Amino acid sequence: MSAPRVAVVVVTYNSADVLPQCLESLRDGGADGVELTDVVVVDNASHDTSTEIAKETDGLPISVVQLTENAGYAAGLNAGITALRNRPPDAVMVVNPDCRFRAKALATLAGALRVPGRGIVAPRLVNLDGTLQPTMRRLPTVLGAVAEAVLGGRIADRLGLGELIFTDAPHDDAGPAAWVTGAALLMAWALLETVGPWDETFLLYSEETEFMLRAADHGWSTWYEPTAVIEHKGGESGTRPSLAALLTVNKVKLFQRRHGWLEGRAYTAGILLGALFRAAAGQRTARASVAALLFPSRRITSLAQLR
């Protein structure tokens, strides 16, 4: 059996501090076992040396797509996939620049993707110290939102209600997933052709959730493969109020889009309740989320507003 043909798309924005390690991990074992056709670095108008780093990296089939503005993660990913149209691979690996591939991670993911009907395969994500970074998610529900608001995410998870799965055991076994975090995903080219582009209106959060749920609507499944391991540094949504607010608003936006008016309002109320509890405890990120939920004028509509 011939080696799967895999392309990698990395979307950068002021990523000079982490991009070298990401690219080096591909070159130094992460891509062993696959035919690495392309590494497309899509830069969202960085102000640092991200593009120079990409161009100067040896040993990889790198090309750079330079965007004129920071239009968001989905826009960058779509631009990278478009750059592959004339030489489509079997699959596309989309990965954050703060990720590092462990040995044969791409080949392991590609092997899992060979099963008919699987369109997306996600790896086991670990923190830089090797500890588990929870990846798997349940479908959002009104009951889950209320449980997380009243009981907290970890207790809601133990009851099988919370959206985020914190516990280690479910992350130890391969299996289907409702959706997973989008820091690192291998997607079949046939899926991308069928489902279409990622939704660029989400800017930074929930775009992977929307895409996986839309893929499921088209009959494609998402698979979690823990034997493929990728290190992920992680983002700022837990500490930066503006990003936390954007994450919260996007979760609500996606749920309302996929459910009826009444259920959508109930879910929003559950999310707002949880944010109010955390805001009362002094969390700045929660206060920003409350403001964004209650006052549409406070919502971010362009990533330029994050400056």
Coordinates of C-alpha atoms in Angstrom, one line a residue:
M1 CA 0.0 0.0 0.0
S2 CA 1.4 3.4 -1.0
A3 CA 2.1 6.0 1.6
P4 CA -0.8 8.5 2.0
R5 CA -0.3 11.9 0.4
V6 CA -0.8 14.5 3.1
A7 CA -0.5 18.3 3.0
V8 CA -0.2 20.5 6.1
V9 CA -1.8 23.9 6.5
V10 CA -0.5 26.1 9.3
V11 CA -2.3 29.4 10.0
T12 CA -0.1 32.0 11.7
Y13 CA -0.5 35.3 13.3
N14 CA 2.5 36.8 15.1
S15 CA 3.7 33.2 15.6
A16 CA 7.4 33.6 15.4
D17 CA 8.0 32.3 18.9
V18 CA 6.4 28.9 18.2
L19 CA 6.4 28.3 14.5
P20 CA 10.0 27.0 14.3
Q21 CA 9.3 24.2 16.7
C22 CA 6.1 23.3 14.8
L23 CA 7.9 23.0 11.4
E24 CA 10.9 21.3 12.9
S25 CA 8.8 18.6 14.5
L26 CA 7.3 17.8 11.0
R27 CA 10.8 17.6 9.5
D28 CA 12.2 15.6 12.4
G29 CA 9.9 12.6 12.5
G30 CA 6.3 13.9 12.7
A31 CA 5.8 13.3 9.0
D32 CA 7.5 9.9 8.8
G33 CA 5.4 7.3 7.0
V34 CA 3.5 9.7 4.8
E35 CA 4.3 11.5 1.5
L36 CA 4.3 15.1 2.7
T37 CA 3.2 16.9 -0.5
D38 CA 3.0 20.5 0.8
V39 CA 3.4 22.6 3.9
V40 CA 1.3 25.7 3.4
V41 CA 1.9 28.5 5.9
V42 CA -0.9 31.0 5.7
D43 CA -0.1 34.3 7.5
N44 CA -2.8 36.5 8.7
A45 CA -0.9 39.8 8.3
S46 CA 1.6 39.2 11.1
H47 CA 3.7 42.1 12.4
D48 CA 6.6 39.7 13.3
T49 CA 8.9 37.4 11.3
S50 CA 6.5 34.5 10.9
T51 CA 6.7 34.5 7.1
E52 CA 10.5 34.8 7.1
I53 CA 10.8 31.9 9.4
A54 CA 8.6 29.8 7.2
K55 CA 10.6 30.7 4.0
E56 CA 13.9 30.0 5.6
T57 CA 13.0 26.5 7.0
D58 CA 14.9 23.8 5.2
G59 CA 13.9 20.2 4.4
L60 CA 10.1 20.8 3.9
P61 CA 8.0 21.6 0.8
I62 CA 7.0 25.0 2.2
S63 CA 5.0 27.6 0.5
V64 CA 3.7 30.9 2.0
V65 CA 0.3 32.5 1.5
Q66 CA 0.3 36.1 2.7
L67 CA -3.0 37.6 3.6
T68 CA -3.5 41.4 3.8
E69 CA -5.5 41.4 7.0
N70 CA -6.2 39.1 10.0
A71 CA -9.5 37.8 8.8
G72 CA -9.6 34.9 11.2
Y73 CA -8.6 31.3 11.5
A74 CA -11.2 29.9 9.1
A75 CA -10.3 32.4 6.5
G76 CA -6.7 31.5 6.7
L77 CA -7.5 27.8 6.6
N78 CA -9.7 28.3 3.5
A79 CA -6.9 30.2 1.8
G80 CA -4.5 27.3 2.5
I81 CA -6.9 24.7 1.1
T82 CA -7.5 26.8 -2.0
A83 CA -3.7 26.9 -2.6
L84 CA -3.8 23.1 -2.8
R85 CA -6.6 22.9 -5.4
N86 CA -4.2 22.3 -8.4
R87 CA -2.4 19.4 -6.5
P88 CA -5.0 17.9 -4.2
P89 CA -3.6 15.4 -1.6
D90 CA -5.4 12.6 0.0
A91 CA -5.8 14.5 3.2
V92 CA -5.1 17.9 4.8
M93 CA -3.7 18.4 8.3
V94 CA -4.6 21.7 9.8
V95 CA -2.6 22.6 12.8
N96 CA -2.0 25.6 15.1
P97 CA 1.5 26.9 15.0
D98 CA 1.9 26.3 18.7
C99 CA 1.7 22.5 18.1
R100 CA 4.6 20.0 17.9
F101 CA 4.2 16.6 16.1
R102 CA 5.5 13.6 17.8
A103 CA 7.0 10.7 15.8
K104 CA 4.8 9.4 13.0
A105 CA 1.8 11.4 14.2
L106 CA 0.7 12.1 10.6
A107 CA 1.0 8.5 9.5
T108 CA -1.0 7.3 12.5
L109 CA -3.8 9.8 11.8
A110 CA -3.8 9.0 8.1
G111 CA -4.1 5.3 8.9
A112 CA -7.2 6.0 10.9
L113 CA -8.6 8.1 8.2
R114 CA -8.6 5.2 5.7
V115 CA -11.8 3.7 7.1
P116 CA -14.8 4.5 4.8
G117 CA -17.0 7.3 6.2
R118 CA -14.4 8.9 8.4
G119 CA -13.8 12.4 7.3
I120 CA -11.9 13.9 10.3
V121 CA -9.3 12.4 12.6
A122 CA -8.1 14.1 15.8
P123 CA -5.0 13.2 17.8
R124 CA -4.4 13.1 21.5
L125 CA -3.3 16.5 22.6
V126 CA -0.9 16.9 25.4
N127 CA 0.5 19.9 27.2
L128 CA 4.2 20.7 26.9
D129 CA 4.9 18.8 30.1
G130 CA 3.2 15.7 28.6
T131 CA 0.0 15.8 30.6
L132 CA -3.3 15.4 28.9
Q133 CA -5.0 18.4 27.3
P134 CA -8.7 17.5 27.2
T135 CA -9.8 17.3 23.6
M136 CA -13.1 15.5 23.4
R137 CA -16.4 17.2 23.5
R138 CA -20.1 16.3 23.9
L139 CA -22.8 17.9 21.8
P140 CA -24.0 21.1 23.5
T141 CA -27.4 20.9 25.2
V142 CA -29.5 23.2 27.3
L143 CA -29.3 20.7 30.2
G144 CA -25.5 20.6 29.8
A145 CA -25.2 24.4 29.8
V146 CA -27.3 24.7 33.0
A147 CA -25.4 21.9 34.7
E148 CA -22.1 23.6 33.9
A149 CA -23.5 26.9 35.2
V150 CA -24.7 25.5 38.5
L151 CA -22.3 22.6 39.2
G152 CA -19.2 23.6 37.3
G153 CA -17.7 21.9 34.3
R154 CA -15.9 19.0 36.1
I155 CA -19.0 17.9 38.1
A156 CA -21.2 18.2 35.0
D157 CA -18.7 16.0 33.1
R158 CA -18.8 13.3 35.8
L159 CA -22.6 13.3 35.4
G160 CA -22.2 12.9 31.6
L161 CA -23.8 16.3 31.0
G162 CA -20.9 18.8 30.4
E163 CA -19.7 19.7 27.0
L164 CA -16.0 19.4 27.8
I165 CA -14.8 16.0 28.8
F166 CA -12.1 16.5 31.5
T167 CA -11.5 12.9 32.6
D168 CA -8.6 10.9 31.3
A169 CA -10.3 7.6 30.6
P170 CA -12.3 8.7 27.5
H171 CA -9.1 10.1 26.1
D172 CA -7.3 6.7 26.4
D173 CA -9.4 4.8 23.8
A174 CA -9.9 5.4 20.1
G175 CA -13.5 6.0 19.0
P176 CA -16.0 8.4 17.4
A177 CA -16.4 11.8 18.8
A178 CA -19.2 14.4 18.5
W179 CA -16.5 17.0 18.0
V180 CA -13.1 17.8 19.3
T181 CA -10.9 20.8 19.7
G182 CA -9.6 22.2 16.4
A183 CA -5.9 22.7 17.2
A184 CA -4.9 19.7 15.1
L185 CA -7.1 17.9 12.7
L186 CA -6.6 15.6 9.7
M187 CA -9.3 16.0 7.1
A188 CA -10.0 13.9 4.0
W189 CA -9.8 15.8 0.8
A190 CA -13.1 14.2 -0.3
L191 CA -14.7 15.6 2.8
L192 CA -13.5 19.1 2.0
E193 CA -14.8 18.8 -1.5
T194 CA -18.2 17.7 -0.2
V195 CA -18.8 19.9 2.8
G196 CA -17.3 23.1 1.5
P197 CA -15.2 25.8 3.2
W198 CA -15.0 26.6 6.9
D199 CA -17.4 29.3 8.0
E200 CA -15.4 32.5 8.2
T201 CA -18.0 34.4 10.2
F202 CA -16.8 32.7 13.4
L203 CA -13.4 34.4 13.2
L204 CA -11.6 32.5 15.9
Y205 CA -13.8 30.1 18.0
S206 CA -16.5 27.5 17.2
E207 CA -15.5 27.3 13.5
E208 CA -14.2 23.8 14.0
T209 CA -17.4 22.8 15.9
E210 CA -19.6 24.2 13.1
F211 CA -17.5 22.4 10.4
M212 CA -17.6 19.0 12.2
L213 CA -21.3 19.2 12.9
R214 CA -21.9 20.2 9.2
A215 CA -19.6 17.3 8.1
A216 CA -21.8 14.9 10.2
D217 CA -24.9 16.3 8.5
H218 CA -23.3 15.1 5.2
G219 CA -22.6 11.6 6.6
W220 CA -18.9 12.1 7.6
S221 CA -17.7 11.0 11.1
T222 CA -15.1 12.5 13.4
W223 CA -12.7 10.0 14.9
Y224 CA -10.4 10.4 17.9
E225 CA -7.1 8.6 17.7
P226 CA -5.0 8.7 20.9
T227 CA -2.0 6.8 19.5
A228 CA -1.2 9.9 17.4
V229 CA 0.2 12.5 19.8
I230 CA 0.7 16.2 19.3
E231 CA 1.9 18.7 21.9
H232 CA -0.1 21.9 22.1
K233 CA 0.9 25.0 24.0
G234 CA -2.6 26.4 24.1
G235 CA -4.2 29.8 23.7
E236 CA -5.2 32.9 25.6
S237 CA -9.0 32.5 25.8
G238 CA -8.9 31.6 29.5
T239 CA -7.0 34.7 30.5
R240 CA -7.8 37.4 27.9
P241 CA -11.3 38.9 28.4
S242 CA -11.9 39.9 24.8
L243 CA -11.1 36.4 23.6
A244 CA -13.2 34.7 26.3
A245 CA -16.1 36.9 25.2
L246 CA -15.7 36.0 21.6
L247 CA -15.6 32.3 22.5
T248 CA -18.8 32.6 24.5
V249 CA -20.7 34.6 21.9
N250 CA -19.7 32.1 19.2
K251 CA -20.8 29.1 21.2
V252 CA -24.2 30.7 21.6
K253 CA -24.3 31.8 17.9
L254 CA -23.7 28.3 16.7
F255 CA -26.3 26.7 19.0
Q256 CA -28.9 29.2 18.0
R257 CA -28.2 28.5 14.4
R258 CA -28.7 24.8 14.7
H259 CA -31.7 24.8 17.1
G260 CA -35.1 26.4 17.3
W261 CA -35.8 29.8 18.8
L262 CA -37.0 28.5 22.2
E263 CA -34.2 26.0 22.7
G264 CA -31.7 28.6 21.5
R265 CA -32.9 31.1 24.1
A266 CA -32.8 28.5 26.8
Y267 CA -29.2 27.6 26.0
T268 CA -28.2 31.3 26.0
A269 CA -29.8 31.7 29.4
G270 CA -27.8 28.7 30.7
I271 CA -24.5 30.1 29.3
L272 CA -25.3 33.6 30.7
L273 CA -26.1 32.1 34.1
G274 CA -22.7 30.4 34.3
A275 CA -21.0 33.6 33.2
L276 CA -22.8 35.6 35.8
F277 CA -21.8 33.2 38.6
R278 CA -18.1 33.5 37.6
A279 CA -18.3 37.3 37.1
A280 CA -19.7 37.6 40.7
A281 CA -16.6 35.6 41.8
G282 CA -14.4 38.3 40.3
Q283 CA -13.4 36.7 36.9
R284 CA -12.6 39.4 34.4
T285 CA -13.1 37.0 31.5
A286 CA -16.6 36.2 32.7
R287 CA -17.5 39.9 33.1
A288 CA -16.5 40.4 29.5
S289 CA -18.6 37.5 28.4
V290 CA -21.7 38.8 30.3
A291 CA -21.3 42.2 28.6
A292 CA -21.0 40.6 25.1
L293 CA -24.0 38.4 25.7
L294 CA -26.2 41.2 27.0
F295 CA -25.0 44.1 24.7
P296 CA -24.5 43.2 21.0
S297 CA -22.6 46.5 20.6
R298 CA -19.9 45.1 22.8
R299 CA -19.3 42.1 20.6
I300 CA -16.2 41.7 18.4
T301 CA -17.0 41.7 14.7
S302 CA -13.4 42.0 13.5
L303 CA -10.1 40.7 14.9
A304 CA -8.7 44.2 14.5
Q305 CA -10.7 45.1 17.5
L306 CA -8.5 42.8 19.6
R307 CA -5.5 45.1 19.3

